[in-house]
Tab-separated table of C-alpha atoms and ligand atoms in Angstrom:
chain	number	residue	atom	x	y	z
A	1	UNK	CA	3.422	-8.788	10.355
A	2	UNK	CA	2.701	-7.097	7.078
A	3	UNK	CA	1.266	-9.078	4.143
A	4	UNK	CA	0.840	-6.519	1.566
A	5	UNK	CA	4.283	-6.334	-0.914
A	6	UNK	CA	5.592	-2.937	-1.828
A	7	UNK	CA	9.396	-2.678	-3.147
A	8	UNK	CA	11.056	0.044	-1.735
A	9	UNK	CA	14.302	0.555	-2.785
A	10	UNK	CA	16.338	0.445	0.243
A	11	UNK	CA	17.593	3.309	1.619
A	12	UNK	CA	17.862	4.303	5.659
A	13	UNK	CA	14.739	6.112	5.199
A	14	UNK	CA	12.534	2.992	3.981
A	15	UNK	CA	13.857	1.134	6.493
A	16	UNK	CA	13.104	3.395	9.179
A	17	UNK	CA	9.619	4.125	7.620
A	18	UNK	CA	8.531	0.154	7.606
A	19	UNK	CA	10.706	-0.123	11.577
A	20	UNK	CA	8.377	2.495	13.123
A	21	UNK	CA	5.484	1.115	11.657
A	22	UNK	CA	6.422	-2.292	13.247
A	23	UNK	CA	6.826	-0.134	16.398
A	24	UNK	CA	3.415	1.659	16.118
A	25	UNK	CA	1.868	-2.095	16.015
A	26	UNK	CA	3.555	-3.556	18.755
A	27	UNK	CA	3.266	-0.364	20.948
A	28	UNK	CA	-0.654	-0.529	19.792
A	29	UNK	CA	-0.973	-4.396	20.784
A	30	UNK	CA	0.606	-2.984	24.269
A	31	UNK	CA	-2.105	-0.572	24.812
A	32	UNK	CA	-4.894	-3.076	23.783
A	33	UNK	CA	-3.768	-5.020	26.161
A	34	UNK	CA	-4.267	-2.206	29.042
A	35	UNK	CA	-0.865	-0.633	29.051
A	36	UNK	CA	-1.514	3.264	29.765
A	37	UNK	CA	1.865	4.739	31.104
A	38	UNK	CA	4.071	5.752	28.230
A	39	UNK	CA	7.325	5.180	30.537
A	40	UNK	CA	6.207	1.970	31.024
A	41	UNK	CA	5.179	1.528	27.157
A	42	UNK	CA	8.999	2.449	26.179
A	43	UNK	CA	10.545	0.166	28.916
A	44	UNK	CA	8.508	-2.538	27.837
A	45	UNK	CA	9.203	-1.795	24.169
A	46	UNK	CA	13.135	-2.070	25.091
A	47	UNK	CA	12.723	-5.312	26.498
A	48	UNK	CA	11.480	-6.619	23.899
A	49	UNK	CA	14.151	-5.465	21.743
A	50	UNK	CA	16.837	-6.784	23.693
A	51	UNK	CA	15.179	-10.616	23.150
A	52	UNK	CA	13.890	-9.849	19.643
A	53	UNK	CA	14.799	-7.818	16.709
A	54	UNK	CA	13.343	-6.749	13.373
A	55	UNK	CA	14.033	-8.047	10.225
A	56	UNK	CA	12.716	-6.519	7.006
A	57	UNK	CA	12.357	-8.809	4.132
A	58	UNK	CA	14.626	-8.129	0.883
A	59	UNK	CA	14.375	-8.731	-2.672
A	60	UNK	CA	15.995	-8.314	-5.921
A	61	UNK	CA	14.238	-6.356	-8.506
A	62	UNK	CA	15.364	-5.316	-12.184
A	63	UNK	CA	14.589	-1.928	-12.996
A	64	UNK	CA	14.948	-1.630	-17.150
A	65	UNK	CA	16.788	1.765	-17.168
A	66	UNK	CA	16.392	2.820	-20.991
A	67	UNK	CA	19.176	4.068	-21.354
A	68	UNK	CA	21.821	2.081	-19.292
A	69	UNK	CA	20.027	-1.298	-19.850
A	70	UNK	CA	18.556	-3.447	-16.866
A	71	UNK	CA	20.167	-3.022	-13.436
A	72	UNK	CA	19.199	-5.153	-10.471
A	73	UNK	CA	18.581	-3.326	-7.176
A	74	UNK	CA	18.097	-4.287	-3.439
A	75	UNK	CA	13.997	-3.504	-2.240
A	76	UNK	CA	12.142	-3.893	0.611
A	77	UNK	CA	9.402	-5.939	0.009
A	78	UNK	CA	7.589	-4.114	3.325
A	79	UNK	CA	7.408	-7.495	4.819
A	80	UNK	CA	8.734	-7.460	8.585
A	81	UNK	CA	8.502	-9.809	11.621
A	82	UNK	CA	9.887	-9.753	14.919
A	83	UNK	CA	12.779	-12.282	15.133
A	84	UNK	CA	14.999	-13.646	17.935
A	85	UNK	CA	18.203	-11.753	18.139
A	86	UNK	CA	21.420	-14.137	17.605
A	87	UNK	CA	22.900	-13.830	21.265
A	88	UNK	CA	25.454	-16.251	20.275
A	89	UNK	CA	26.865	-19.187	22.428
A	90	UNK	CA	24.830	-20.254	25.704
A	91	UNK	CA	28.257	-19.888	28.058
A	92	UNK	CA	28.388	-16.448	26.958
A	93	UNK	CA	24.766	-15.496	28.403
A	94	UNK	CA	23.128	-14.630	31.423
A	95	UNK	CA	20.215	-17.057	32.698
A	96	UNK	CA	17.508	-14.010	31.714
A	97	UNK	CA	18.913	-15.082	27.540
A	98	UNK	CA	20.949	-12.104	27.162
A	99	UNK	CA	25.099	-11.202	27.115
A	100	UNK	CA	26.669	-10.741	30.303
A	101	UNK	CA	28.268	-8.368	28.688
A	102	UNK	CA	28.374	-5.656	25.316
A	103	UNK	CA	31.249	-4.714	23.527
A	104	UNK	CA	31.383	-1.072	22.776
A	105	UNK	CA	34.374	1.744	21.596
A	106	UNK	CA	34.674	4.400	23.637
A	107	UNK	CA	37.853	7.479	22.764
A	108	UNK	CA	39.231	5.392	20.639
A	109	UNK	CA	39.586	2.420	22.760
A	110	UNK	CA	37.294	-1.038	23.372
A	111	UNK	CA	34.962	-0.620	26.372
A	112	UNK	CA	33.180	-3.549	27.618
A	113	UNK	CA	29.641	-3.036	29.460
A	114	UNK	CA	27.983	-4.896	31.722
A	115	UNK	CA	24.386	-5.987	30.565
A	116	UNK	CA	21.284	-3.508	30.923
A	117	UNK	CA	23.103	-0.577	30.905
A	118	UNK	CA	21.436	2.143	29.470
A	119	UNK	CA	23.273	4.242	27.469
A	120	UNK	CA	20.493	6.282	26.269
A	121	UNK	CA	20.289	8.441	29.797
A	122	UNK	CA	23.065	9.864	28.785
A	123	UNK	CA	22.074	12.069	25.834
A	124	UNK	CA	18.686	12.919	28.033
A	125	UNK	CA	20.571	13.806	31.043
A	126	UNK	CA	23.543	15.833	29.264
A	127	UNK	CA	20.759	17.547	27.182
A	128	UNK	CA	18.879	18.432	30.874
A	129	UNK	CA	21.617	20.010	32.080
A	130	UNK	CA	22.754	22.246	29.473
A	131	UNK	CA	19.385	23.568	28.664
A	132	UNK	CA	19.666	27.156	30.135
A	133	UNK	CA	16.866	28.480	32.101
A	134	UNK	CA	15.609	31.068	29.381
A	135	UNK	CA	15.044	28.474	26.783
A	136	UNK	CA	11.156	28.204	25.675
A	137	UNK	CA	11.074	25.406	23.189
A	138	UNK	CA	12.982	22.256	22.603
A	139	UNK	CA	13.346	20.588	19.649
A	140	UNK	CA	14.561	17.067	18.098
A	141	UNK	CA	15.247	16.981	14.815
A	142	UNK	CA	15.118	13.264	13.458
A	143	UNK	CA	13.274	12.312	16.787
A	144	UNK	CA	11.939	8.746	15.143
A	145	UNK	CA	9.026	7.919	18.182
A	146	UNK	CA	10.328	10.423	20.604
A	147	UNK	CA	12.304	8.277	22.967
A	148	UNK	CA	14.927	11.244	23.634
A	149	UNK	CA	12.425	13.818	24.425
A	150	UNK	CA	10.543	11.275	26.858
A	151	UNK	CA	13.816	10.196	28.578
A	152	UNK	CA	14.341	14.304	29.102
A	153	UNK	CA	10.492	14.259	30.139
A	154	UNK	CA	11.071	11.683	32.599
A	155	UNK	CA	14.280	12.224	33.733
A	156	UNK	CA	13.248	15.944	35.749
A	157	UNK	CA	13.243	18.202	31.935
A	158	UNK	CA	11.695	21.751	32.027
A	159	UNK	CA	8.307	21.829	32.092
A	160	UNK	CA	5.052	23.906	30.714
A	161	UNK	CA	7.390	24.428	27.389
A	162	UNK	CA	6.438	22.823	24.293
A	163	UNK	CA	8.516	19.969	23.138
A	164	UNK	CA	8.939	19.046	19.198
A	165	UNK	CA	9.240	15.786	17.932
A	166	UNK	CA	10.356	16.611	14.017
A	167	UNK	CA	10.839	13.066	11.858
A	168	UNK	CA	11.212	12.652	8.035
A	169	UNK	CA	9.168	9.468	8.227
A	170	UNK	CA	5.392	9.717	8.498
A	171	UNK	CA	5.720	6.175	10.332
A	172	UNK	CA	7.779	7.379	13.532
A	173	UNK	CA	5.410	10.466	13.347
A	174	UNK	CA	2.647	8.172	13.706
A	175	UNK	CA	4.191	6.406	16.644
A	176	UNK	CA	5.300	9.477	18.243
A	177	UNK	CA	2.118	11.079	18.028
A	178	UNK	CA	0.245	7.949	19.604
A	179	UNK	CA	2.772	7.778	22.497
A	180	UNK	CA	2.108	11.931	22.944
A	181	UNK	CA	-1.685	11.384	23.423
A	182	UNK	CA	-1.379	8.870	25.807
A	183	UNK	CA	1.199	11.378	27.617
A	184	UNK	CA	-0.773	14.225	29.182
A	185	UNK	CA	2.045	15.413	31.548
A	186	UNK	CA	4.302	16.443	28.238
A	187	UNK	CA	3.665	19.042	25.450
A	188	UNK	CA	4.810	17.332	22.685
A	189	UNK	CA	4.092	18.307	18.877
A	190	UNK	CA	5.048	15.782	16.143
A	191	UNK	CA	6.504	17.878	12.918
A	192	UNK	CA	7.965	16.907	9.491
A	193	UNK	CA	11.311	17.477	9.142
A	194	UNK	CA	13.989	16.692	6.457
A	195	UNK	CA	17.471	17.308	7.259
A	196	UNK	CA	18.425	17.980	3.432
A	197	UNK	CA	15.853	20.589	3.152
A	198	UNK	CA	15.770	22.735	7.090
A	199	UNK	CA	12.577	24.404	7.355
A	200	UNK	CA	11.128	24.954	11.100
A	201	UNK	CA	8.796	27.639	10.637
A	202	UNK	CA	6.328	25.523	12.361
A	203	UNK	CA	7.896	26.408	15.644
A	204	UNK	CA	6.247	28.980	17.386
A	205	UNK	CA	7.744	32.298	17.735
A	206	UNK	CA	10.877	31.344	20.859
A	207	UNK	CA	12.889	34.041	22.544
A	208	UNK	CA	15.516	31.134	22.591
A	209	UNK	CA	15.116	27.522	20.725
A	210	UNK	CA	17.357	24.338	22.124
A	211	UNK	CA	17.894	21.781	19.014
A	212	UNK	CA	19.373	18.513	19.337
A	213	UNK	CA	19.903	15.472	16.880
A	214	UNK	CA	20.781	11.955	17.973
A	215	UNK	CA	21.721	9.598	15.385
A	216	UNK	CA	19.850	11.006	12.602
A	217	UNK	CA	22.045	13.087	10.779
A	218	UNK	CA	24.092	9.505	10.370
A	219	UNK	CA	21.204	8.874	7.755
A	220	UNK	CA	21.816	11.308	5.483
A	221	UNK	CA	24.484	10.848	3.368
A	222	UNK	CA	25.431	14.729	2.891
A	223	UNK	CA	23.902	17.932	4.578
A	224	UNK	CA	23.176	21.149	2.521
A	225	UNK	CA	26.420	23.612	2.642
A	226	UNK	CA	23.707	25.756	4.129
A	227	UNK	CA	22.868	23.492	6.891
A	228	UNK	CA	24.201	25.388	9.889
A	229	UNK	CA	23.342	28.924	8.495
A	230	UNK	CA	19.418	27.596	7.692
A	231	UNK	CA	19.026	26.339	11.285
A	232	UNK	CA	20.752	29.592	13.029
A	233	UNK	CA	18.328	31.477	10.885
A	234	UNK	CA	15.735	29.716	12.630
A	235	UNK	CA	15.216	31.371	16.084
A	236	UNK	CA	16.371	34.784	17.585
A	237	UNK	CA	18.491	32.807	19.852
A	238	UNK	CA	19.573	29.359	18.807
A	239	UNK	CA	21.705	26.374	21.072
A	240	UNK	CA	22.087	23.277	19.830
A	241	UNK	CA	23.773	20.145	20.651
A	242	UNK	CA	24.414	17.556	18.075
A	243	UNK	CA	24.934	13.720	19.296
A	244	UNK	CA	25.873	12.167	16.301
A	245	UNK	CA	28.780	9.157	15.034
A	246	UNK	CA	31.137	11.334	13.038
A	247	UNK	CA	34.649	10.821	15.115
A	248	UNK	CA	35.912	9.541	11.983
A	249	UNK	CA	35.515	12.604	10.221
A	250	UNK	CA	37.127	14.729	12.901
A	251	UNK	CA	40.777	11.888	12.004
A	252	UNK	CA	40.742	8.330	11.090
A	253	UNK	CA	43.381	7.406	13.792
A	254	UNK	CA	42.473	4.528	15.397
A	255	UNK	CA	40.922	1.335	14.426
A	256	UNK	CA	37.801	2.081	15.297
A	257	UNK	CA	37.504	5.383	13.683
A	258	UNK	CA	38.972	3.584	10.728
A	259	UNK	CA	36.433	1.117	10.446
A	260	UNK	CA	33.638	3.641	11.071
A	261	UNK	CA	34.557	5.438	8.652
A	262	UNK	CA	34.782	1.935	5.767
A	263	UNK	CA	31.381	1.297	7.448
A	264	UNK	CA	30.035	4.898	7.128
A	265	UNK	CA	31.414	4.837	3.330
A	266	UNK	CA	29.851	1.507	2.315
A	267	UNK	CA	26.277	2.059	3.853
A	268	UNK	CA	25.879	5.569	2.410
A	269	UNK	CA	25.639	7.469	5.855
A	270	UNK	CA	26.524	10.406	6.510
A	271	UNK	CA	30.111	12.066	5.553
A	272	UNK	CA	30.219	15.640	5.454
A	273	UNK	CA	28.489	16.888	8.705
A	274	UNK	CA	31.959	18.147	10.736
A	275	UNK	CA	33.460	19.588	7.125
A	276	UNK	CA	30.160	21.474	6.502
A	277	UNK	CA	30.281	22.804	10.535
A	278	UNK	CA	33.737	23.938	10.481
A	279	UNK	CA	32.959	26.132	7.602
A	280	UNK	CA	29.725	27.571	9.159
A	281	UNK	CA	32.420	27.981	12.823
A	282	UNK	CA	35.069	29.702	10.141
A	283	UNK	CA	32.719	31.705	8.104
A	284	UNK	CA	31.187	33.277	11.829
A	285	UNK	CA	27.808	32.008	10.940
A	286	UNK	CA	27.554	29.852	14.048
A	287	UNK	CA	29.180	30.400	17.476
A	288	UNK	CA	30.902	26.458	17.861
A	289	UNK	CA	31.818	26.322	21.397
A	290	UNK	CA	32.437	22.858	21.838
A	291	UNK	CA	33.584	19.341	19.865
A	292	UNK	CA	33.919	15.773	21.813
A	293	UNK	CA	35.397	13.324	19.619
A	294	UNK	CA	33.953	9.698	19.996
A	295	UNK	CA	32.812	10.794	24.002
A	296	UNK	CA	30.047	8.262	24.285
A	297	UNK	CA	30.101	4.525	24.247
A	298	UNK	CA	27.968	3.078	21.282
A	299	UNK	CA	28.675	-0.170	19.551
A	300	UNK	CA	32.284	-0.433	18.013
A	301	UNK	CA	31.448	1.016	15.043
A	302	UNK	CA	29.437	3.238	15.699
A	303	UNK	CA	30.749	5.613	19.219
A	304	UNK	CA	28.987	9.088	19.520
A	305	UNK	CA	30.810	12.152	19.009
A	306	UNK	CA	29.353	15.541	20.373
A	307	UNK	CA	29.035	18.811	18.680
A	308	UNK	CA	27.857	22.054	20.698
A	309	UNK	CA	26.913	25.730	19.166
A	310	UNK	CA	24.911	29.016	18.827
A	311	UNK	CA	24.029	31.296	16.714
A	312	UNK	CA	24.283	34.056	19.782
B	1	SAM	C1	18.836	5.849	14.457
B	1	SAM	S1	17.251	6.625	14.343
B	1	SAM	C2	17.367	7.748	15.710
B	1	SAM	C3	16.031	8.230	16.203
B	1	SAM	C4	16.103	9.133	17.434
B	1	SAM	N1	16.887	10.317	17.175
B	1	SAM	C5	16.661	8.381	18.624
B	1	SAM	O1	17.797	8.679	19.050
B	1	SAM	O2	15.953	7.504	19.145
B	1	SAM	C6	17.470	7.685	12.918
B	1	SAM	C7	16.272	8.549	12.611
B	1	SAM	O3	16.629	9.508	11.604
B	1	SAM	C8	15.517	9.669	10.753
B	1	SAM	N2	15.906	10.254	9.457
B	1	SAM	C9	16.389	9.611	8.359
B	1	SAM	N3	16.554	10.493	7.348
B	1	SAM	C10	16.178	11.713	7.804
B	1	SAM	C11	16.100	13.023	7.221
B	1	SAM	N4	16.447	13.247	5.952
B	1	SAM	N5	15.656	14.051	7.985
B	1	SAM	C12	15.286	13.829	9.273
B	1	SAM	N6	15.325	12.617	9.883
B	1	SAM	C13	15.757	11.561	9.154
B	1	SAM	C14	14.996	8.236	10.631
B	1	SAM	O4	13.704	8.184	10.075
B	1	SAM	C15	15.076	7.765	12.070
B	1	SAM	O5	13.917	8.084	12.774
């Protein structure tokens, strides 16, 4: 638990920057404690989250615009503490304190899960299998601690390649980073990134680069027009795979798209990543070979669409 005030305005960036940091702590406490395996680490890190959950601390502060007059606005204060999550009624749970069971949307329709299923082997093992056998660097871009390119780690992923963690927040950098020293079997390097402004020439020179996002592009509220074209610029031969919530921008028709896209709209996330890949598909600066609209389960509002190309 923090002590120290700050005010950040609140934006999905702040709020991942102060959530990793609560990460890094908790992950750190683990390790004090004589946790060494960073499978283990991330399991255990999971459990908690399914009994507890964060919660940042908010305030209202009046910024004195000179022009416009005072306007309030919604900060962080960079106060956080680990908090039961509300499971709801006691019928509804399992004796272990959790649901029996999660509701989730799934093309377009409502798709209830039992409990503990992990949906987060899915983007690992999909990822696993369409990595082709030439590739010589991976890369996540908007990796937060790295928990995608452990799961591919873990899960049988190519070896003796180097893996790159790239995050916009120094926090989940810090977290990753810690996790990757404990991991000797893994090559992982922790970059900057910043999906508004694509620069990878930290990568080492690859004959052919596989790039993935997973929920981070969600964050931003627009990409560059030049998105596409500044990442297929970025290795002689580029595939990527984008896992990302934007079924509502592919059509609005069904509730659930409906409501993602209201929900999308009102928290400032991201709206223009499928207009701003079409183009780069139309304009023959990317090679877009595939599009799966809402294809994996995720909370209602929130399914995962899928997005494959190359710039080959
Ligand atoms: C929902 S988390 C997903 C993290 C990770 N991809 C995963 O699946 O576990 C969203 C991540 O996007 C990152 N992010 C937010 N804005 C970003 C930006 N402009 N550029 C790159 N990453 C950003 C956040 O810091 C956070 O780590």
């Amino acid at each position: 638990m923090s002590s120290e005030r700050i005010y950040l305005p609140n934006t999905p960036q702040n709020f991942y920057a102060l959530a990793w940091a609560e990460r890094l702590k908790f992950v750190k406490s683990l390790v004090a404690c004589g946790e060494t395996d960073v499978y283990r680490i991330i399991r255990i890190l999971e459990r908690h989250e399914r009994k507890f959950q964060l919660k940042l601390e908010h305030a209202s502060y009046t910024y004195s615009d000179p022009q416009n007059g005072p306007e309030k606005i919604d900060v962080f204060t960079g106060h956080a503490e680990w908090v039961p999550v509300d499971q709801g009624s006691d019928a509804d749970l399992l004796s272990t304190g959790v649901p029996a069971v999660t509701e989730n949307s799934f093309l377009g329709k409502k798709l209830t899960l039992p409990a503990y299923t992990d949906l987060s082997v899915i983007v690992a093992n999909w990822i696993i299998d369409l990595i082709d056998e030439d590739c010589s660097s991976v890369v996540e871009l908007g990796c937060g601690y790295g928990r995608n390119l452990f799961n591919i780690h873990y899960l049988g992923g190519p070896l003796g390649i180097p893996y790159y963690g790239t995050e916009y927040t120094e926090t989940g950098r810090a977290l990753a980073s810690f996790l990757a020293s404990l991991e000797g079997a893994i090559d992982l390097r922790v970059e900057h990134f910043d999906h508004t402004a694509v620069d990878l020439r930290f990568i080492e020179e690859s004959d052919h680069l596989f790039a993935f996002t997973c929920h981070s592009i969600e964050q931003v509220a627009e990409i560059p027009d030049s998105y596409f074209e500044d990442l297929a610029k970025s290795a002689k031969k580029l595939t990527c795979i984008h896992f990302e919530p934007f079924g509502f921008q592919i059509s609005a028709n069904n509730p659930y798209s409906v409501r993602q896209k209201d929900f999308f709209i009102k928290r400032g996330w991201n709206t223009n990543f499928f207009d701003v890949l079409k183009t780069a598909a139309n304009t023959g600066t990317i090679n877009l070979t595939h599009v799966y609209k809402d294809i994996i389960p995720n909370e209602e509002i929130s399914p995962t669409s899928v997005a494959i190309w190359r710039n080959f």
